[in-house]
Short mmCIF file of C-alpha atoms and ligand atoms in Angstrom, two decimals:
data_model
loop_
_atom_site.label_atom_id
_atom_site.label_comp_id
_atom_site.label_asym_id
_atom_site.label_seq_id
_atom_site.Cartn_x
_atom_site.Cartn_y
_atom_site.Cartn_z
CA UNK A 1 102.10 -106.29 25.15
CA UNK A 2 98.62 -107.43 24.64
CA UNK A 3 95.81 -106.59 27.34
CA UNK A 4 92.44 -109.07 26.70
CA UNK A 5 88.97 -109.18 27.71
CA UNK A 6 87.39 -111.71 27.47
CA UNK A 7 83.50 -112.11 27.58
CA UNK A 8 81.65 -115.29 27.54
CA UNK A 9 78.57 -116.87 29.23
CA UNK A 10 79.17 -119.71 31.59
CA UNK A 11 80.22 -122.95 30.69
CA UNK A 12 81.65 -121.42 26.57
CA UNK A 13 85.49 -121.94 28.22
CA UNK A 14 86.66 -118.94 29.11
CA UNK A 15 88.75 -120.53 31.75
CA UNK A 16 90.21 -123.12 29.47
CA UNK A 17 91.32 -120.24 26.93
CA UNK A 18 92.71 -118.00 29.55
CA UNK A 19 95.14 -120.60 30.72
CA UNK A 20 96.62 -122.02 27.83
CA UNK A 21 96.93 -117.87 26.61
CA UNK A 22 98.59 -117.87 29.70
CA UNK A 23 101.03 -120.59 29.22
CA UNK A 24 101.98 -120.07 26.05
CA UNK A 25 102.24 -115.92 26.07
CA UNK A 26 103.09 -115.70 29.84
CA UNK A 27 99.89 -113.67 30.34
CA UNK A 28 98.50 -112.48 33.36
CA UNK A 29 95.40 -114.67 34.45
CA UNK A 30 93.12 -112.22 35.98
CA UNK A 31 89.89 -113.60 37.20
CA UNK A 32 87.58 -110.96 38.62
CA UNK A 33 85.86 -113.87 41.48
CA UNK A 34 89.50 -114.77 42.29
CA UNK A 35 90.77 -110.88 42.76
CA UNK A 36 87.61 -110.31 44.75
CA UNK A 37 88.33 -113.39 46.81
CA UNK A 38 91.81 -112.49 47.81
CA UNK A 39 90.83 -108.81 48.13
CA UNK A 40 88.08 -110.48 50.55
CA UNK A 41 90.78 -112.37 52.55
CA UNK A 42 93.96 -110.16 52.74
CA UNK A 43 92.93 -108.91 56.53
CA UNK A 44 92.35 -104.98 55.68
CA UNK A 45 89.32 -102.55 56.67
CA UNK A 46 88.60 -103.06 52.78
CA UNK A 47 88.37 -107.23 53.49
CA UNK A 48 85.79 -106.58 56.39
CA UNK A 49 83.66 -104.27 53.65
CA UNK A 50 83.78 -107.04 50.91
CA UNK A 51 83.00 -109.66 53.32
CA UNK A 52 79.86 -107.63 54.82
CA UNK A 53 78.37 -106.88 51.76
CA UNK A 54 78.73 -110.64 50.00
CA UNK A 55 77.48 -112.35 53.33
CA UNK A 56 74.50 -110.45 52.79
CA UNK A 57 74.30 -111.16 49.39
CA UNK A 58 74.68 -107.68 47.92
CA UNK A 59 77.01 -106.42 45.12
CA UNK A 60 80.22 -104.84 46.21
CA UNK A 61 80.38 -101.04 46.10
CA UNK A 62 81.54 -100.00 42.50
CA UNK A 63 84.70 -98.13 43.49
CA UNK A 64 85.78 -101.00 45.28
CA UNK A 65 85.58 -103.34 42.16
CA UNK A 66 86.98 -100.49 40.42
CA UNK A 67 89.94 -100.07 42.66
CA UNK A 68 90.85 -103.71 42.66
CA UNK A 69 90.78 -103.83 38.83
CA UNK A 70 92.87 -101.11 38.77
CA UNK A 71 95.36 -102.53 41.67
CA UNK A 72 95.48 -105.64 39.96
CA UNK A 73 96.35 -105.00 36.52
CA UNK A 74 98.90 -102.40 37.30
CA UNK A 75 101.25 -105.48 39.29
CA UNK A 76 104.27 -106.31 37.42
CA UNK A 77 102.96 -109.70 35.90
CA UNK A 78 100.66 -107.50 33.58
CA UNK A 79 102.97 -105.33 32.17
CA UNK A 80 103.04 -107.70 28.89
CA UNK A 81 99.72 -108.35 28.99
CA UNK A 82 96.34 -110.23 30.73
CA UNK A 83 93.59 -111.36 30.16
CA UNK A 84 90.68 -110.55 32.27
CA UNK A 85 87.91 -112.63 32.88
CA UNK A 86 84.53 -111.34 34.75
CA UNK A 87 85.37 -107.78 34.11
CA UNK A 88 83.68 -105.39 33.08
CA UNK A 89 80.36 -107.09 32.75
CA UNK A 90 78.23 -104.06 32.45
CA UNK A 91 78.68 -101.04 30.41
CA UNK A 92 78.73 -98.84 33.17
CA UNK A 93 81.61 -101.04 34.04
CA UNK A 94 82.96 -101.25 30.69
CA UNK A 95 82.91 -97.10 30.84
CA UNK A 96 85.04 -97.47 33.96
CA UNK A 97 87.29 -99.43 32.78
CA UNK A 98 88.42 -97.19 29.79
CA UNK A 99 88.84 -94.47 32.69
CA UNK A 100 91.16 -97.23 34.74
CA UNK A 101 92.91 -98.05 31.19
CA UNK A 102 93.45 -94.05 30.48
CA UNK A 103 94.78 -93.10 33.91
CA UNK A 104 96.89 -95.58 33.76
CA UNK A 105 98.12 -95.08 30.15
CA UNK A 106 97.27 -98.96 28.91
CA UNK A 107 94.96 -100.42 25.92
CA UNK A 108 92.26 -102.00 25.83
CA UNK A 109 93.68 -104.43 23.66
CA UNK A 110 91.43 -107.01 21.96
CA UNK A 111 88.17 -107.92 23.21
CA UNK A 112 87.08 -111.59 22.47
CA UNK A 113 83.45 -112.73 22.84
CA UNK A 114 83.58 -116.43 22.82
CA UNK A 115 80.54 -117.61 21.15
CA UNK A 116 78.63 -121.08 21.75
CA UNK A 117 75.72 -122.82 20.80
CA UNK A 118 73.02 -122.65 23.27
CA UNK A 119 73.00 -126.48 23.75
CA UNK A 120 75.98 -126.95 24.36
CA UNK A 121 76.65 -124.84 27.22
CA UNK A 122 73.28 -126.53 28.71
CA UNK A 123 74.86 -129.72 27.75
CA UNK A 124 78.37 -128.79 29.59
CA UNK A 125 76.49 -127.64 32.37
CA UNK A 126 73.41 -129.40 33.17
CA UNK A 127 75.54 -132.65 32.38
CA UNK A 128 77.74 -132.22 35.34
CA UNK A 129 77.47 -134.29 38.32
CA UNK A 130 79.91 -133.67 41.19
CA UNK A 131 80.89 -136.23 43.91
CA UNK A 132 80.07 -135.90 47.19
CA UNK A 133 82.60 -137.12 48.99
CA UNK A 134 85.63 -136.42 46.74
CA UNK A 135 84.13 -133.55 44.53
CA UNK A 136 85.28 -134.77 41.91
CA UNK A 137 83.26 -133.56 38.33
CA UNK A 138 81.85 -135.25 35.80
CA UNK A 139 80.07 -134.94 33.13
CA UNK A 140 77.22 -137.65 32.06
CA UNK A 141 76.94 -136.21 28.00
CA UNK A 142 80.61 -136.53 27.82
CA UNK A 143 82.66 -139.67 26.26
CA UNK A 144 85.64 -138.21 28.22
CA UNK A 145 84.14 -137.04 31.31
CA UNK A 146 80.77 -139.59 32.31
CA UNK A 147 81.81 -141.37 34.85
CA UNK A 148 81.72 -145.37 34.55
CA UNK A 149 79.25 -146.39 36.05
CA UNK A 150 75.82 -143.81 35.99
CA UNK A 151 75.78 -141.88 39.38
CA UNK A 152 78.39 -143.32 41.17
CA UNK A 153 82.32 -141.68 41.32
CA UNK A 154 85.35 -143.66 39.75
CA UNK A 155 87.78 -142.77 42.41
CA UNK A 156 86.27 -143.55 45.26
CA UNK A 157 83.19 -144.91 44.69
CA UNK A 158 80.70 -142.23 46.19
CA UNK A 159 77.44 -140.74 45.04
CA UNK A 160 77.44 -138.42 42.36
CA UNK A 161 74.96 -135.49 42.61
CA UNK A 162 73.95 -132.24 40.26
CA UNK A 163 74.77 -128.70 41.96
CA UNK A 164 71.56 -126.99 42.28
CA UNK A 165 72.81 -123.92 40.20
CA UNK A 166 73.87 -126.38 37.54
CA UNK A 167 69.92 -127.72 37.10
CA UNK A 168 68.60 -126.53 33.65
CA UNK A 169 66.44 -124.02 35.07
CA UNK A 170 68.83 -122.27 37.06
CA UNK A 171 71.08 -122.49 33.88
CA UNK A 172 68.18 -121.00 32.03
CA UNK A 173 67.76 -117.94 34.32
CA UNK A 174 71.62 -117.42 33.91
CA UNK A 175 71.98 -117.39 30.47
CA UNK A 176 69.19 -114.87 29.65
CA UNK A 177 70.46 -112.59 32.47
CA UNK A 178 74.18 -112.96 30.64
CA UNK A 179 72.65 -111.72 27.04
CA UNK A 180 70.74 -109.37 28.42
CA UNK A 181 73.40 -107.35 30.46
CA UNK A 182 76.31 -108.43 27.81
CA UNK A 183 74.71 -107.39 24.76
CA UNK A 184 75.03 -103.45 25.21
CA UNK A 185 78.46 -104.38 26.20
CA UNK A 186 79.18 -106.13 22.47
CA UNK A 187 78.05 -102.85 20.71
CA UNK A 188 79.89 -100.96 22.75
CA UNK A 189 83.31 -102.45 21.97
CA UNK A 190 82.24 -103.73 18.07
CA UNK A 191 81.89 -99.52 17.80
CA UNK A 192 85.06 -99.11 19.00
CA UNK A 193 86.68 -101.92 16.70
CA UNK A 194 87.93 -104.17 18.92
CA UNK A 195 85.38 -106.58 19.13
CA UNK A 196 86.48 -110.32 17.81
CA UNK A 197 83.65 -112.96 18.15
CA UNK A 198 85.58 -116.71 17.97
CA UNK A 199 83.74 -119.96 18.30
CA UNK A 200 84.02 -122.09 21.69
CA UNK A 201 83.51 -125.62 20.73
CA UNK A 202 86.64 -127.58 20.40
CA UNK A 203 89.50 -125.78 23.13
CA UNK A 204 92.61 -126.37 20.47
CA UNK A 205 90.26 -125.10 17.79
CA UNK A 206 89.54 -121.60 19.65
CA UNK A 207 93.49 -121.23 20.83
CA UNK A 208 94.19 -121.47 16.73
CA UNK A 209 91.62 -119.03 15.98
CA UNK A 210 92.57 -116.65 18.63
CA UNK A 211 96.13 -116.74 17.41
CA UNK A 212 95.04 -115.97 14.18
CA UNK A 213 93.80 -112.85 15.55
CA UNK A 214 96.98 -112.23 16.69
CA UNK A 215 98.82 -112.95 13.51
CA UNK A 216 95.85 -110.51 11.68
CA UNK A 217 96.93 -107.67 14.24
CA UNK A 218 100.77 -108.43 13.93
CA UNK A 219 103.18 -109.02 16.63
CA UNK A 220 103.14 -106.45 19.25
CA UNK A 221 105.29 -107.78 21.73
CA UNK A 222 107.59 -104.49 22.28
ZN1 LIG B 1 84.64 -139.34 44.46
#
């Protein structure tokens, strides 16, 4: 059994990681958007709350993020382990979540902050161009993903555009407000000794050191 957080500014792979941990441990995926967006759709009183408060563009109330967390990871498919992505993201959170953890006698596991240079998360992001017809996504900086010809979609032949939260500036804005809130968060769980930073360049490269990790803390699978 092995429970992970994982923490990580947009664009440093956390998605990529999370599914091939997935595949190859049999993992629960938890992604805090996705719960949220289920929890948003599933037709309860709790639905119609969710929805009200994200239509007008305000945070959910706490105990409800709290009481999906805690729904979600105590389903079957996390009994040997998840990772969980987009939770907690605050220390207040991160306090709550050793309270979920407690009452319902799991670890915390491992924590992994997946570290990236700066320019290469502006590069992943503020490269992308999307296609508006297909929505297909590309990415202009890279050899695997820039489309053929500049601006214009391989498939089907349609303009290719840039997302307006995918511009540099709005990038900028996101990344600051990431460190700023994360930080406290990385003390909080290097104190506590669980804290492993690994480097999000090359996806194979970050699966091997993750596992090493793994092999470091022994197998635990009982
Ligand atoms: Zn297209």
């Amino acid at each position: 059994m092995r429970n992970i957080v994982l923490l990580a500014v947009q664009g440093a792979g956390k998605g990529t990681l999370a599914q091939k941990l997935s595949e190859k441990y049999g993992y629960a995926n938890i992604s805090m958007g996705e719960v949220m967006r289920n929890a948003r759709n599933d037709g309860t009183e709790r639905a119609k709350i969710i929805s009200e408060y994200q239509d007008k563009g305000i945070l959910v109330p706490f105990d409800i993020t709290l009481d999906l967390i805690k729904e979600r990871i105590s389903q079957s498919d996390c009994q040997n382990g998840y990772i969980l992505d987009g939770f907690p993201r605050d220390l207040k959170q991160a306090e709550a979540y050793d309270q979920i953890l407690a009452d319902l006698g799991k670890e915390i596991g491992i924590v992994i902050n997946l570290t990236v240079p700066e320019n290469i998360i502006y590069e992943r992001i503020s490269g992308r161009r999307t296609c508006k017809n297909c929505g297909r996504i590309y990415n202009i900086y890279s050899e695997k993903l820039k489309p053929k010809k500049a601006d214009v979609c391989d498939e089907c032949g349609s303009e290719l555009y840039q997302r307006s939260d995918d511009t540099e500036e709005a990038l900028k804005v996101r990344v600051e407000t990431y460190f700023k809130v994360t930080a406290p968060l990385i003390d909080y769980y290097k104190e506590k000794g669980v804290l492993y930073e690994v480097a999000s360049i090359d996806a194979d490269q970050t699966l091997v050191d993750v596992e090493k990790i793994f092999d470091q803390l022994g197998d635990d699978n009982d």
